[in-house]
Short mmCIF file of N, CA and C in Angstrom, two decimals:
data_model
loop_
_atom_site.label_atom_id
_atom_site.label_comp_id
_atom_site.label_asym_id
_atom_site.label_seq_id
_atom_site.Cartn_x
_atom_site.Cartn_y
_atom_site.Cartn_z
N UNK F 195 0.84 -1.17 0.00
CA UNK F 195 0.00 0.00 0.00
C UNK F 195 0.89 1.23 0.00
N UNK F 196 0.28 2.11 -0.66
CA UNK F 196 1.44 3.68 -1.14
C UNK F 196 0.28 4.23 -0.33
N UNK F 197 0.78 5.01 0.71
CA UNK F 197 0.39 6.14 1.93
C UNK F 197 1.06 7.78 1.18
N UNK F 198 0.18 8.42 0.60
CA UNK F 198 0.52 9.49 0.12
C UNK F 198 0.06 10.71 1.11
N UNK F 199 0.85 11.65 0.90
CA UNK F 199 0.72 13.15 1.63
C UNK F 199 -0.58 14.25 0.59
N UNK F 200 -1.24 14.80 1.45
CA UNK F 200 -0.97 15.41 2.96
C UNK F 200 -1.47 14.33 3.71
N UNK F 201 -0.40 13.87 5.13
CA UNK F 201 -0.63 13.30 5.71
C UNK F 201 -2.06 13.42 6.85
N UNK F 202 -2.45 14.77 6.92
CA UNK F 202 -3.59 15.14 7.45
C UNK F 202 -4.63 14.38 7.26
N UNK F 203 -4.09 13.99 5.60
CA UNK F 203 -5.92 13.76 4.95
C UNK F 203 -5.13 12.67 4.17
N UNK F 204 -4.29 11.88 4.28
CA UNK F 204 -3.57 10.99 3.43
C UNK F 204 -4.52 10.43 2.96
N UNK F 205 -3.94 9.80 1.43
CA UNK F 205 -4.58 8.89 0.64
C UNK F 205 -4.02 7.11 0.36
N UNK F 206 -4.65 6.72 0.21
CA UNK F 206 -3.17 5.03 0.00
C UNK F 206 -3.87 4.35 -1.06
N UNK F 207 -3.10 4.43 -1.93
CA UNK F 207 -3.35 3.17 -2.70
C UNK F 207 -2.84 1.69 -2.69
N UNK F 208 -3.54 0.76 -2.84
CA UNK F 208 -3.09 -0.48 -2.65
C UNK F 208 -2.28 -1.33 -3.95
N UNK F 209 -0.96 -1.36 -3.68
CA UNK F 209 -0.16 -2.00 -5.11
C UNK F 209 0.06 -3.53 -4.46
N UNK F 210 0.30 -4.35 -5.47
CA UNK F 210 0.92 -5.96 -4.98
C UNK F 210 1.98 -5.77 -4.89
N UNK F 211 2.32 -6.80 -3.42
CA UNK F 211 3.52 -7.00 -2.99
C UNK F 211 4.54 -7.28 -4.39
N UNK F 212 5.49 -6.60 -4.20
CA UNK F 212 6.97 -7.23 -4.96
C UNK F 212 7.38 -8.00 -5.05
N UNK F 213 6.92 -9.41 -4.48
CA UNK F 213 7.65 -10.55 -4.43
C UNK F 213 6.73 -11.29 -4.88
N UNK F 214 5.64 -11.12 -5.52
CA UNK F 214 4.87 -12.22 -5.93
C UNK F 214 5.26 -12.91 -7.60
N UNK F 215 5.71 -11.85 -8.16
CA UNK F 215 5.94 -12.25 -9.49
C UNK F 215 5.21 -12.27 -10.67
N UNK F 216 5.51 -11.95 -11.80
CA UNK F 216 4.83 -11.21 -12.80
C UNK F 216 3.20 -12.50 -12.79
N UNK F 217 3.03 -13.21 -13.02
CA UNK F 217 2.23 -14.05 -13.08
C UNK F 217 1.25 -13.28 -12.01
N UNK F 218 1.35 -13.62 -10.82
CA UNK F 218 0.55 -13.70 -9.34
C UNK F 218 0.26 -11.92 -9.57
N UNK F 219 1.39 -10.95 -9.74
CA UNK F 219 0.89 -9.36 -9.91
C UNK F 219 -0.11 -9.19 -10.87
N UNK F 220 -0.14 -9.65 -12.04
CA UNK F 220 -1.10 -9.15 -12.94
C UNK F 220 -2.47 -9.40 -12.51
N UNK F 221 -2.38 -10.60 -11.80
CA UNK F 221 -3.87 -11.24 -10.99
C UNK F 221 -3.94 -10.54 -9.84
N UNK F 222 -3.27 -10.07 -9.21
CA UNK F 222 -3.65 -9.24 -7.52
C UNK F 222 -3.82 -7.65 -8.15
N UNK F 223 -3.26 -7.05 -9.45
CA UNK F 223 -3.26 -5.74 -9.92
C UNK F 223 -4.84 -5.87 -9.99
N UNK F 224 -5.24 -6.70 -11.13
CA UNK F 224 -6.64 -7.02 -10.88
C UNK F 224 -7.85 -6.68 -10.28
N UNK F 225 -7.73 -7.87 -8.97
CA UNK F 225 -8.41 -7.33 -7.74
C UNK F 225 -7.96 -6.78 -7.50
N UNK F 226 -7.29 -6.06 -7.06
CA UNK F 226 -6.80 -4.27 -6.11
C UNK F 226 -7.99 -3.17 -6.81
N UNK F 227 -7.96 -3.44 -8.51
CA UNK F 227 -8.43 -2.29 -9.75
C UNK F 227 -9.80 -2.71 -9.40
N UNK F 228 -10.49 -3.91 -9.36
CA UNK F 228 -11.82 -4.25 -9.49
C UNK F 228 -12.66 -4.80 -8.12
N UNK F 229 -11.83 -5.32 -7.28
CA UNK F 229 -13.07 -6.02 -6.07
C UNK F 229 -12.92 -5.08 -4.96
N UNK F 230 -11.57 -4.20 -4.55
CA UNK F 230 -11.69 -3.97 -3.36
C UNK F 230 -12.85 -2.50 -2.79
N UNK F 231 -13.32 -2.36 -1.99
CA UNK F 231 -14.69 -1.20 -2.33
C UNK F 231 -14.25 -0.41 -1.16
N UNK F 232 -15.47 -0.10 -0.68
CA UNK F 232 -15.92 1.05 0.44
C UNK F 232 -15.45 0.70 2.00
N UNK F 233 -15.59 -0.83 2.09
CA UNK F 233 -15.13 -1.63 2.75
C UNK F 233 -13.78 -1.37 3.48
N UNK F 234 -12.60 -1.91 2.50
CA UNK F 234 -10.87 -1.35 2.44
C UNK F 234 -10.72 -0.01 2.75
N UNK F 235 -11.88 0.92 2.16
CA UNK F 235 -11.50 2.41 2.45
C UNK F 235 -11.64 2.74 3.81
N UNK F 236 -12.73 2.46 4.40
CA UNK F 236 -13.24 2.46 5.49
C UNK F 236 -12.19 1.86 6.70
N UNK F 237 -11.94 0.47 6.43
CA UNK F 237 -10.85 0.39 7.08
C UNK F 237 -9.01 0.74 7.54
N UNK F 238 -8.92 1.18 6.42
CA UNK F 238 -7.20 1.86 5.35
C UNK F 238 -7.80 3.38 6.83
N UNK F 239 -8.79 3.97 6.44
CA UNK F 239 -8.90 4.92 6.99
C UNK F 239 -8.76 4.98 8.89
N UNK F 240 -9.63 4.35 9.10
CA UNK F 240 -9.66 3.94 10.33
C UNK F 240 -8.19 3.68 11.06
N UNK F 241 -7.72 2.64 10.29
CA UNK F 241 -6.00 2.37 10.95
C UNK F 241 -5.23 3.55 11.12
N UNK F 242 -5.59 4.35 9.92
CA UNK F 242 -4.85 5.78 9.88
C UNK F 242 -4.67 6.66 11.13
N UNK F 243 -6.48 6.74 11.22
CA UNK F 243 -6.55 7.44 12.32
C UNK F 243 -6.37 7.08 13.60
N UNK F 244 -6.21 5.92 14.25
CA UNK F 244 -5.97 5.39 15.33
C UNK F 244 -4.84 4.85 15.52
N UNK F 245 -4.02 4.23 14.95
CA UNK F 245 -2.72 3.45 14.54
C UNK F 245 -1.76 4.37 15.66
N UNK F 246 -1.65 5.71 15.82
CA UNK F 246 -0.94 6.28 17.16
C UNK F 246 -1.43 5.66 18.03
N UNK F 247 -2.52 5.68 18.77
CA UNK F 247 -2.99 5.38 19.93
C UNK F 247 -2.16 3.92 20.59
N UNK F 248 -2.65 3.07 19.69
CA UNK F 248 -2.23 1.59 19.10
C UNK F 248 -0.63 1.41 19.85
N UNK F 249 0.57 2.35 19.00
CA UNK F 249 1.88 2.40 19.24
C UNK F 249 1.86 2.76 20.78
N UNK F 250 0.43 4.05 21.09
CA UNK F 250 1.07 4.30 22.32
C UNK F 250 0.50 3.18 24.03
N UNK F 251 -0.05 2.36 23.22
CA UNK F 251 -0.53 1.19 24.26
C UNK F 251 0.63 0.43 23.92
N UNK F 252 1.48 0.23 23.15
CA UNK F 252 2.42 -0.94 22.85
C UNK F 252 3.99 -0.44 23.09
N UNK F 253 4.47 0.68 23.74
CA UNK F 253 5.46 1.38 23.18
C UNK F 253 5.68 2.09 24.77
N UNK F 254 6.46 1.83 25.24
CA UNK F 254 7.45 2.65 26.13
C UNK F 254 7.90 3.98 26.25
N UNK F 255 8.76 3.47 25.06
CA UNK F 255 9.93 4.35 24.06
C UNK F 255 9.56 4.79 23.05
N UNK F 256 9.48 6.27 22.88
CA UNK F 256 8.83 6.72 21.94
C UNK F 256 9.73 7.33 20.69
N UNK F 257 11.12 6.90 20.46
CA UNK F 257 12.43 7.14 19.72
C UNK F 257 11.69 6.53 18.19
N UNK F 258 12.25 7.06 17.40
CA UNK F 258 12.04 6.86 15.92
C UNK F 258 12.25 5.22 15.55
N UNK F 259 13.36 4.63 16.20
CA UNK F 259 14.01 3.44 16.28
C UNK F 259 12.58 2.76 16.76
N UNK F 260 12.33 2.99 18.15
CA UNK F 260 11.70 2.12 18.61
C UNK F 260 9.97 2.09 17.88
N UNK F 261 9.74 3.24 17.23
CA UNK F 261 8.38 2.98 16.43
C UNK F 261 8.11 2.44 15.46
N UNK F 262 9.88 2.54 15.07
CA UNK F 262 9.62 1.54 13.53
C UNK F 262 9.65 0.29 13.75
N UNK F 263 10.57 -0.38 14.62
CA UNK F 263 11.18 -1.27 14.86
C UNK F 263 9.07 -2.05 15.60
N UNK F 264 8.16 -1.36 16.04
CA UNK F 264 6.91 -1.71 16.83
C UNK F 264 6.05 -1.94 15.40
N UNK F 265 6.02 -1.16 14.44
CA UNK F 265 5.47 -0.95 13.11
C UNK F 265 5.59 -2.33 12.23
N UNK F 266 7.05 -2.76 12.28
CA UNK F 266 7.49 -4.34 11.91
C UNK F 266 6.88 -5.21 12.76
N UNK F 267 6.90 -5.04 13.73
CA UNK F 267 6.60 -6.22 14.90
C UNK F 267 4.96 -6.00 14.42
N UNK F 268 4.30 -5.23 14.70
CA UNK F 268 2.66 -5.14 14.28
C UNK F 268 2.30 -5.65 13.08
N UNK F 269 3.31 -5.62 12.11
CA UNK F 269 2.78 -5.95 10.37
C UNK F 269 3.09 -7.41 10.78
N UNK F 270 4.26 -8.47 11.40
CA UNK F 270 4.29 -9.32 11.54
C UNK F 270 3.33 -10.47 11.80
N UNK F 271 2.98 -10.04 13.54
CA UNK F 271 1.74 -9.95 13.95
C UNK F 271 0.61 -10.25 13.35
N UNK F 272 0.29 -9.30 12.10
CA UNK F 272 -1.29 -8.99 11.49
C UNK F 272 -0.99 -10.07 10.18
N UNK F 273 0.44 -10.16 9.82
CA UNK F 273 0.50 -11.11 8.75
C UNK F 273 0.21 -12.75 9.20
N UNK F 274 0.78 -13.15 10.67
CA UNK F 274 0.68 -13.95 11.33
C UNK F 274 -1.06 -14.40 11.61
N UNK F 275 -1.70 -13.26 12.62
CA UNK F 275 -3.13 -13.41 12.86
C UNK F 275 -3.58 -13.59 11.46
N UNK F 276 -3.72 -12.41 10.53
CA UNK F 276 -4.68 -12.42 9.37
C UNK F 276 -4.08 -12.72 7.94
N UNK F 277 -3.15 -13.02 7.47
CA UNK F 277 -2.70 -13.40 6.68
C UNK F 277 -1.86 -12.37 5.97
N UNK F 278 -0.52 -12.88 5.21
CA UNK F 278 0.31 -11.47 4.59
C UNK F 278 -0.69 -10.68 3.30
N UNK F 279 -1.35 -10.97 3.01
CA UNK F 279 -2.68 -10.53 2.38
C UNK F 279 -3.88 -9.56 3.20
N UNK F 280 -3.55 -9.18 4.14
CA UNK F 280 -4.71 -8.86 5.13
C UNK F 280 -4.69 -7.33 4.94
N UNK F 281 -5.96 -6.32 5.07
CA UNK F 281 -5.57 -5.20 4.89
C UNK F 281 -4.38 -4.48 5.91
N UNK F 282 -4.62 -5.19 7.50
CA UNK F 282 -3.73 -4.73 8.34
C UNK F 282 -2.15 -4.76 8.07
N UNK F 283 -1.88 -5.90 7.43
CA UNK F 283 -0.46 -6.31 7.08
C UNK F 283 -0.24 -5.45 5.88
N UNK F 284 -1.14 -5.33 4.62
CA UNK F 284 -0.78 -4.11 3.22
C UNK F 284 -0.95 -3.09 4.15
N UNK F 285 -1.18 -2.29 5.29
CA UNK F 285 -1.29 -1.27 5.38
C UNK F 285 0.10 -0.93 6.52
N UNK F 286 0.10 -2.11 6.89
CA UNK F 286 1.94 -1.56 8.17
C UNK F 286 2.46 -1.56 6.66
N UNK F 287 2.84 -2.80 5.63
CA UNK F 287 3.87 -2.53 4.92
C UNK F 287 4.40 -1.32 4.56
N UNK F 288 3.33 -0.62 4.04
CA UNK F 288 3.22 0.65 3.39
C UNK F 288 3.59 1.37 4.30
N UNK F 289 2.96 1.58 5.53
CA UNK F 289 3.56 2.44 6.46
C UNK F 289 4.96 2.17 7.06
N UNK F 290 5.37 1.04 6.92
CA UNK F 290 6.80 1.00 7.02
C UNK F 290 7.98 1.05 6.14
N UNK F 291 7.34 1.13 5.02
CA UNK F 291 8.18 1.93 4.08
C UNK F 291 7.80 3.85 3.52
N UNK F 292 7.24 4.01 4.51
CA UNK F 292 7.39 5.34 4.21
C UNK F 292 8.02 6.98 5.42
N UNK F 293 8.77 6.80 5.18
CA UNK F 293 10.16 7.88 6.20
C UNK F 293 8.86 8.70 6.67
N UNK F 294 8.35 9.13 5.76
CA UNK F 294 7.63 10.37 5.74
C UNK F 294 6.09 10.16 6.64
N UNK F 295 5.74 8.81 6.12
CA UNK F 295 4.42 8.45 7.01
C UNK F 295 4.71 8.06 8.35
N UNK F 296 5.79 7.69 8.53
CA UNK F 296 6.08 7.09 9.77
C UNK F 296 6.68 8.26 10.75
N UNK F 297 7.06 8.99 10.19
CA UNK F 297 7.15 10.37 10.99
C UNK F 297 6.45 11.20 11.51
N UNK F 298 4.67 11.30 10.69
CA UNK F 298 3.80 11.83 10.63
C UNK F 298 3.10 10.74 12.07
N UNK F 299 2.83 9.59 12.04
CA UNK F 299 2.60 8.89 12.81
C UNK F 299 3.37 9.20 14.27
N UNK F 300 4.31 9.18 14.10
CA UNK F 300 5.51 9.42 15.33
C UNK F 300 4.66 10.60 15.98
N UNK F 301 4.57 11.66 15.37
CA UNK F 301 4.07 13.12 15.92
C UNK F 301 2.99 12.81 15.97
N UNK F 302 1.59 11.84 15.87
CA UNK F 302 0.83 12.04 16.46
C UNK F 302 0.73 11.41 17.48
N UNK F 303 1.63 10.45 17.89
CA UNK F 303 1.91 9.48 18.56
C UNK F 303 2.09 10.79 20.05
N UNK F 304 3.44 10.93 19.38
CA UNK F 304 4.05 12.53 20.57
C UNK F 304 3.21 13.29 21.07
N UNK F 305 2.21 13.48 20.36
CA UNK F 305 1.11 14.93 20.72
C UNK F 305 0.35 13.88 21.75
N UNK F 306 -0.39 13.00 20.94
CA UNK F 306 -1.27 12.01 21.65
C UNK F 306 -0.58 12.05 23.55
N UNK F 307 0.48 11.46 23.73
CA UNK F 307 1.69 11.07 25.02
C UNK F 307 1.36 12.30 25.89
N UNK F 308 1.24 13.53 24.92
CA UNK F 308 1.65 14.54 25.74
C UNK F 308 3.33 15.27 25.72
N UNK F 309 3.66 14.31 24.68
CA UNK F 309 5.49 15.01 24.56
C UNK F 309 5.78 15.67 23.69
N UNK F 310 4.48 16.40 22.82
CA UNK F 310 4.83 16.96 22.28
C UNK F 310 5.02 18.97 22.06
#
């Protein structure tokens, strides 16, 4: 999932994992383009907005290190519980590859704590 700015009001689109391979992408490009609905949005959104809270029930340490390093452990987790297919798991991925989202997260995380 691509987590685009403004992070206020972010948007994400959902791409297939990289490792599936030209075969398995053209079929998950697919469904991403045609089945997923109101549903995914609804939820994509939701994680957005709560996903601080989340870190700050799970999280001590509120260092850049330690949120990313909680962000992996959570996508693990959600790939584990719900499958590496699950919206929770496309949606840490994405958020853990993005410097920029995960920073945005961090600070609401901070404000949320009170440290900010």
């Amino acid at each position: 999932m691509e987590i685009s700015a403004p992070y206020s009001a972010a948007t994400f689109r959902p791409i297939p994992n990289p490792d599936l391979g030209e075969l398995r992408t053209t079929l998950v490009r697919f469904h991403l383009k045609n089945v997923l609905g109101k549903q995914f949005k609804i939820s994509t959104v939701n994680l957005w907005a709560t996903y601080h809270r989340t870190l700050a029930v799970n999280l001590d340490d509120y260092a850049l290190e330690a949120v990313i390093a909680r962000i992996d452990k959570d996508r693990q987790i959600a790939e584990i519980t719900a499958g590496a297919n699950s919206w929770d798991a496309a949606f840490l991925r994405g958020l853990g590859t993005s410097a920029p989202a995960i920073e945005h997260v961090r600070t609401r995380l901070l404000e949320f704590v009170g440290h900010a």
